[in-house]
Backbone as JSON, one array per atom type, in Angstrom:
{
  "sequence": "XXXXXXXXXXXXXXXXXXXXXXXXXXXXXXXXXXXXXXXXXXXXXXXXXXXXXXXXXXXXXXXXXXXXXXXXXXXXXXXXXXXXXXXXXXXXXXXXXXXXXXXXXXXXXXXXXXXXXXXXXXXXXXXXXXX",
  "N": [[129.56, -24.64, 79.31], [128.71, -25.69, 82.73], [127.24, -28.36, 84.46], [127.01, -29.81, 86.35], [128.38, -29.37, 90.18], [131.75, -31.49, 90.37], [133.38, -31.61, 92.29], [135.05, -30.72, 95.56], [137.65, -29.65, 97.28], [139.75, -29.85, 100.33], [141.68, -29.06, 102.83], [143.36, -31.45, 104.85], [144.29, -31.97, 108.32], [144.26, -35.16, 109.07], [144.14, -37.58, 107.52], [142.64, -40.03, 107.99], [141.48, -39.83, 109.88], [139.44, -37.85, 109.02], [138.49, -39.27, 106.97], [137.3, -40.85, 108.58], [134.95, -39.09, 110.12], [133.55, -38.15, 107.81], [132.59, -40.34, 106.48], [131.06, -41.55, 108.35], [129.17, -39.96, 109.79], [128.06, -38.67, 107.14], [127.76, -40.78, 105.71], [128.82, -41.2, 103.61], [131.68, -42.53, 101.12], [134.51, -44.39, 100.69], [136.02, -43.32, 97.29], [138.28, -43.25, 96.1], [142.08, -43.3, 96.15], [144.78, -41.1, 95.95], [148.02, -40.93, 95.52], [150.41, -38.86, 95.18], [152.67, -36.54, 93.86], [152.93, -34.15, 95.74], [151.02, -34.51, 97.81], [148.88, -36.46, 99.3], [145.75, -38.29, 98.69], [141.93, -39.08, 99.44], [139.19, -39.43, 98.18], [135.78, -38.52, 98.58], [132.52, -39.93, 98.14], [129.2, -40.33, 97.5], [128.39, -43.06, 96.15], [127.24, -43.66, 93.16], [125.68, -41.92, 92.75], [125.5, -38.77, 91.55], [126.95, -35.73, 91.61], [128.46, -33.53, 93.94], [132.06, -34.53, 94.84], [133.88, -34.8, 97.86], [136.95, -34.23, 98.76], [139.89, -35.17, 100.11], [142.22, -33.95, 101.43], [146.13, -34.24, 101.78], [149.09, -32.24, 102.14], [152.16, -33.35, 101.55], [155.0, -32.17, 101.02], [156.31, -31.25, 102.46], [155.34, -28.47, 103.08], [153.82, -27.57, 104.99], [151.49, -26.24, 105.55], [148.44, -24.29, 107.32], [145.85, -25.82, 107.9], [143.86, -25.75, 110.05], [140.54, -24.28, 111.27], [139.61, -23.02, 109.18], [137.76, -20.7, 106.94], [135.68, -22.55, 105.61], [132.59, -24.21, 104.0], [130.97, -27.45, 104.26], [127.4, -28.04, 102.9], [125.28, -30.6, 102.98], [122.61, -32.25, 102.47], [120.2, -34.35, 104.5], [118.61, -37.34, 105.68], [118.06, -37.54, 108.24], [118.58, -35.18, 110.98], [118.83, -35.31, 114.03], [120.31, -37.53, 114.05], [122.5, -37.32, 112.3], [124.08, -34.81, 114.09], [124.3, -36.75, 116.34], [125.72, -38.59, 115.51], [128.39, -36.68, 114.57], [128.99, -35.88, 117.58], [129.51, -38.15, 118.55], [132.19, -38.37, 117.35], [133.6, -36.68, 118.8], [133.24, -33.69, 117.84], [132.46, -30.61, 117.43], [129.16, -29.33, 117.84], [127.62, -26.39, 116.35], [124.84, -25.11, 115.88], [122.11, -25.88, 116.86], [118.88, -27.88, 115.16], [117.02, -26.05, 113.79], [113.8, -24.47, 111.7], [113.52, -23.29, 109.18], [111.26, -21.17, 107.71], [110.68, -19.63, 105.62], [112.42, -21.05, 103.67], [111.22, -22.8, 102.92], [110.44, -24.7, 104.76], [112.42, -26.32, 105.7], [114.8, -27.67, 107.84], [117.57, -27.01, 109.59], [120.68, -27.58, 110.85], [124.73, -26.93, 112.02], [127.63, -28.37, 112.39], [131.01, -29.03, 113.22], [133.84, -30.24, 111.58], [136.61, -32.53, 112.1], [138.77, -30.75, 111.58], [137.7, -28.22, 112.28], [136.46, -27.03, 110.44], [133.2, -25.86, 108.52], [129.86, -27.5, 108.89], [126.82, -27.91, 107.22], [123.8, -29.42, 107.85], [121.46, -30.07, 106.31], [117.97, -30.94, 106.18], [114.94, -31.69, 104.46], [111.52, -31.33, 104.83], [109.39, -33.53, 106.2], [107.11, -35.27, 104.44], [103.28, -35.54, 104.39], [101.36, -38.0, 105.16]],
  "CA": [[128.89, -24.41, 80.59], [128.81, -26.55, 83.28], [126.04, -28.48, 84.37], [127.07, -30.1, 88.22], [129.95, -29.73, 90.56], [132.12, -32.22, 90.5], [134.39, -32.06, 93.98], [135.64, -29.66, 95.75], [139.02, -30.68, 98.15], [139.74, -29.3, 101.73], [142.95, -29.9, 103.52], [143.34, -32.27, 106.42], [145.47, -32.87, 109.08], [144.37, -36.54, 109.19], [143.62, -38.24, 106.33], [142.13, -41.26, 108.41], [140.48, -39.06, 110.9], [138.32, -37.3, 108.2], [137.39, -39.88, 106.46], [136.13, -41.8, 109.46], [133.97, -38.41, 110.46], [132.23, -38.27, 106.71], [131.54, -41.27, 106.74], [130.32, -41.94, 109.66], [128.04, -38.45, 109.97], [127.42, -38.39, 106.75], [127.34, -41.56, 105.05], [130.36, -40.97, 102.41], [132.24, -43.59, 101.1], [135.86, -43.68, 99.8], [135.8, -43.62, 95.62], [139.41, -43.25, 95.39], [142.82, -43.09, 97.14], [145.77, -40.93, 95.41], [149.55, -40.72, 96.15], [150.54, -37.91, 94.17], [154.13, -35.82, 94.36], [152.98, -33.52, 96.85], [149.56, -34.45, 98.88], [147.91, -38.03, 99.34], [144.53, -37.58, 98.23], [141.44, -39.62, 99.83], [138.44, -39.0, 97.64], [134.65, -39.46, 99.36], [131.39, -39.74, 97.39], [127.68, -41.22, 97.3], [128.25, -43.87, 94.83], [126.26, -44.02, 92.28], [125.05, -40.16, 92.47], [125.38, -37.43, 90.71], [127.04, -34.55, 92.75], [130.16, -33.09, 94.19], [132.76, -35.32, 95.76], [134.85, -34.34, 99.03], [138.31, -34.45, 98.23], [140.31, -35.14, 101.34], [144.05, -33.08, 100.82], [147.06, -33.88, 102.7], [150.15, -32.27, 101.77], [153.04, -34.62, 102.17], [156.11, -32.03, 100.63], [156.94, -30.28, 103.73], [154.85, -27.25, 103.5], [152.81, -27.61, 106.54], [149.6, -25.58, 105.4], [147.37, -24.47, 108.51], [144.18, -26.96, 107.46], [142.71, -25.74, 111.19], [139.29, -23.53, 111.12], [139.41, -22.37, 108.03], [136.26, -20.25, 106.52], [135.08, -23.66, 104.7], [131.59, -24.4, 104.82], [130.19, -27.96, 103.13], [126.56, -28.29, 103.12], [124.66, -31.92, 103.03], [120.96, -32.88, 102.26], [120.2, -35.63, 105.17], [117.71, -37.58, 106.29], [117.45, -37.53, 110.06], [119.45, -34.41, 111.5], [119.28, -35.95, 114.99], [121.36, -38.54, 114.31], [123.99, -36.54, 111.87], [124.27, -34.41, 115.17], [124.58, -37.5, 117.08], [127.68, -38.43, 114.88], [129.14, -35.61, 115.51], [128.87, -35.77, 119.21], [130.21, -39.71, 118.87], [133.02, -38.38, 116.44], [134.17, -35.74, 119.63], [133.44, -32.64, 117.06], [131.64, -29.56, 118.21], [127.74, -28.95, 116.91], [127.63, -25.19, 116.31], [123.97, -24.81, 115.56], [121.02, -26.96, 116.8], [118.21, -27.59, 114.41], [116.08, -24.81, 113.45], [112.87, -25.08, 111.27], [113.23, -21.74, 108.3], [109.8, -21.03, 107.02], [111.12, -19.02, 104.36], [113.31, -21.77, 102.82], [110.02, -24.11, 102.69], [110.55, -25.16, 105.82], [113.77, -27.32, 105.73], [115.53, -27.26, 108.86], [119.11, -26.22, 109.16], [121.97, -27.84, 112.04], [125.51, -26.73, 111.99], [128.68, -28.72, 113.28], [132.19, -28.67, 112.77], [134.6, -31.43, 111.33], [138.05, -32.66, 112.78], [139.54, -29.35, 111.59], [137.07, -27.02, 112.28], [135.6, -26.69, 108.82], [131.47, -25.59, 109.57], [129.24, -28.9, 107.92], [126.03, -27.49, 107.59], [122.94, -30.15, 107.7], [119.77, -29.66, 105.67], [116.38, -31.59, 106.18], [113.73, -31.5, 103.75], [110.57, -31.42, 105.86], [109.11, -35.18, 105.51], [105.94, -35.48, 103.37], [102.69, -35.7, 105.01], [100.65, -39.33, 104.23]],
  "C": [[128.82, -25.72, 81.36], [127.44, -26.99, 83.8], [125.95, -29.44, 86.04], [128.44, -29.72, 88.81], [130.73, -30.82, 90.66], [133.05, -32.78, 91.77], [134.9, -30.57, 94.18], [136.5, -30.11, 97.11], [139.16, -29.02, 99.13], [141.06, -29.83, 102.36], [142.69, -30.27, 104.68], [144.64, -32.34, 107.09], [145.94, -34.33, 108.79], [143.41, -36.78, 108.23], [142.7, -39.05, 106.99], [141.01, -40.6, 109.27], [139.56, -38.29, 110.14], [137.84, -37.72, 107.59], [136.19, -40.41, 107.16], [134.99, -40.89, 109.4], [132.78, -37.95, 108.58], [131.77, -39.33, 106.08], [130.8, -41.98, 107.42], [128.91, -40.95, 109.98], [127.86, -38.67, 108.59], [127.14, -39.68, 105.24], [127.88, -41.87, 103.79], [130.47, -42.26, 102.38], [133.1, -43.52, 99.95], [135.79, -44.29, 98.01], [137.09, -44.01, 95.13], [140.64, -42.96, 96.14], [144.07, -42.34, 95.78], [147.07, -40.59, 96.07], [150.14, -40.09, 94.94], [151.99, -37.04, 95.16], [154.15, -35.49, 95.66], [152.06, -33.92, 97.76], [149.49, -35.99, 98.47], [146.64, -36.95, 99.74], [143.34, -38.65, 98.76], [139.82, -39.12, 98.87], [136.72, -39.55, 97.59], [133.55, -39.14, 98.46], [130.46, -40.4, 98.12], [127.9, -42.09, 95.92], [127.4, -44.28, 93.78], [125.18, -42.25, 91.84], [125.98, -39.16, 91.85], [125.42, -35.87, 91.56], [128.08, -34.64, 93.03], [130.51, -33.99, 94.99], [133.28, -34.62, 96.5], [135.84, -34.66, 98.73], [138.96, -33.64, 99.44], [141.97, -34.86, 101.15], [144.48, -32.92, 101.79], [148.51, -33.46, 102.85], [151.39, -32.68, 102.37], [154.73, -33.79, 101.52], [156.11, -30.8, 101.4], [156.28, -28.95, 103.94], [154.54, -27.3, 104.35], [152.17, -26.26, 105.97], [149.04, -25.39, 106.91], [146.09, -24.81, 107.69], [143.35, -26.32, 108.81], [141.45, -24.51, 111.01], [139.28, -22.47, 109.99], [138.0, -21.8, 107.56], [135.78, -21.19, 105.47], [133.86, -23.99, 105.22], [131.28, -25.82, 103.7], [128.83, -28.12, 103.76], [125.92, -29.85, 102.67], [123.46, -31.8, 103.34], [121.3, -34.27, 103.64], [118.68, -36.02, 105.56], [117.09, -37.24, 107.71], [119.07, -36.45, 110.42], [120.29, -34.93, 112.8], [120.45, -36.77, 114.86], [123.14, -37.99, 113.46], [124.54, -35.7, 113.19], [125.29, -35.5, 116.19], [125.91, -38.28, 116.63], [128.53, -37.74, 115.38], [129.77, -35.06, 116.8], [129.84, -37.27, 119.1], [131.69, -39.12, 118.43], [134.05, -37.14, 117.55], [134.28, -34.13, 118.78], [132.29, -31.45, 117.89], [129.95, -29.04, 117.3], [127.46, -27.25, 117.15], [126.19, -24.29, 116.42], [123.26, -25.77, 115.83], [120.25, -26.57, 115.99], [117.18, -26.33, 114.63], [115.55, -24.83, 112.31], [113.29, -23.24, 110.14], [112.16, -22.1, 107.34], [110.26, -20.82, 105.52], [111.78, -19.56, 103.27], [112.36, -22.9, 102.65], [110.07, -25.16, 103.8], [111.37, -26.33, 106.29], [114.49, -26.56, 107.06], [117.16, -27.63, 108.82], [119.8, -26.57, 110.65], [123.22, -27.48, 111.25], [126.42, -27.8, 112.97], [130.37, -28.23, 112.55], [133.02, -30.33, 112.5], [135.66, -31.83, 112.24], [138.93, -31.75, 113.04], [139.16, -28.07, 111.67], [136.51, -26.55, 111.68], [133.49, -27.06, 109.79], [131.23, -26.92, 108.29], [127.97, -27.95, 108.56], [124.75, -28.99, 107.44], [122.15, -29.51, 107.16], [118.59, -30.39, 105.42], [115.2, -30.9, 105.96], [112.44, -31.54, 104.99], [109.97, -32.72, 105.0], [107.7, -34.6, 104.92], [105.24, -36.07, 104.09], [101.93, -37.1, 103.96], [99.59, -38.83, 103.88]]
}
């Protein structure tokens, strides 16, 4: 049995152009670079945590794949939504969903955008802790 995820990979157009936008919005940072038969592989984490990596897939043996708006959704824990938003907006990507407060989920609020290729990024902010 398994006990975390370990990565889960998404194809890109632009290798360079998707890293910039997760790490820039969301604070990524590259773990690993592969040059493999078919795809160059770009591979983004939280260093030092415990949790799934982004695994950035660009196939390089002529298939041409459509990577554009695919039904991919990743979700991300963040601190300050505003400003993941405000990434997003710097990064020329489209924000799908402004924040919204769900009671029912303990009151973590919930933004939507979209990446380079159209893939949905969902945001999720804990509600801060009263002093």
């Amino acid at each position: 049995m398994s006990t975390y995820l370990g990565a889960a990979g998404i194809g890109v157009n632009n290798l360079e152009a998707s890293e910039a936008f997760y790490c820039d919005v969301f604070g990524m940072k590259r773990l690993q670079f592969l040059k493999l038969d078919d795809m160059d592989e770009i591979i983004l984490g939280f260093p030092g945590a415990k949790g799934a990596a982004v695994v950035l897939m660009h196939y390089t043996d002529g298939s041409n794949p459509n990577y554009d708006n695919l039904p991919i959704k990743l979700a991300f824990y963040v601190d300050d939504i505003a400003s993941s938003l405000g990434a997003i907006t710097t990064a020329n990507c489209e924000i799908v969903r402004e924040p919204k407060v769900y009671e029912a989920m303990g009151n973590v609020t919930i933004a939507f955008g979209k990446d380079p290729n159209g893939y949905l990024v969902e945001m999720i902010e804990k509600p801060k802790k009263s002093a």
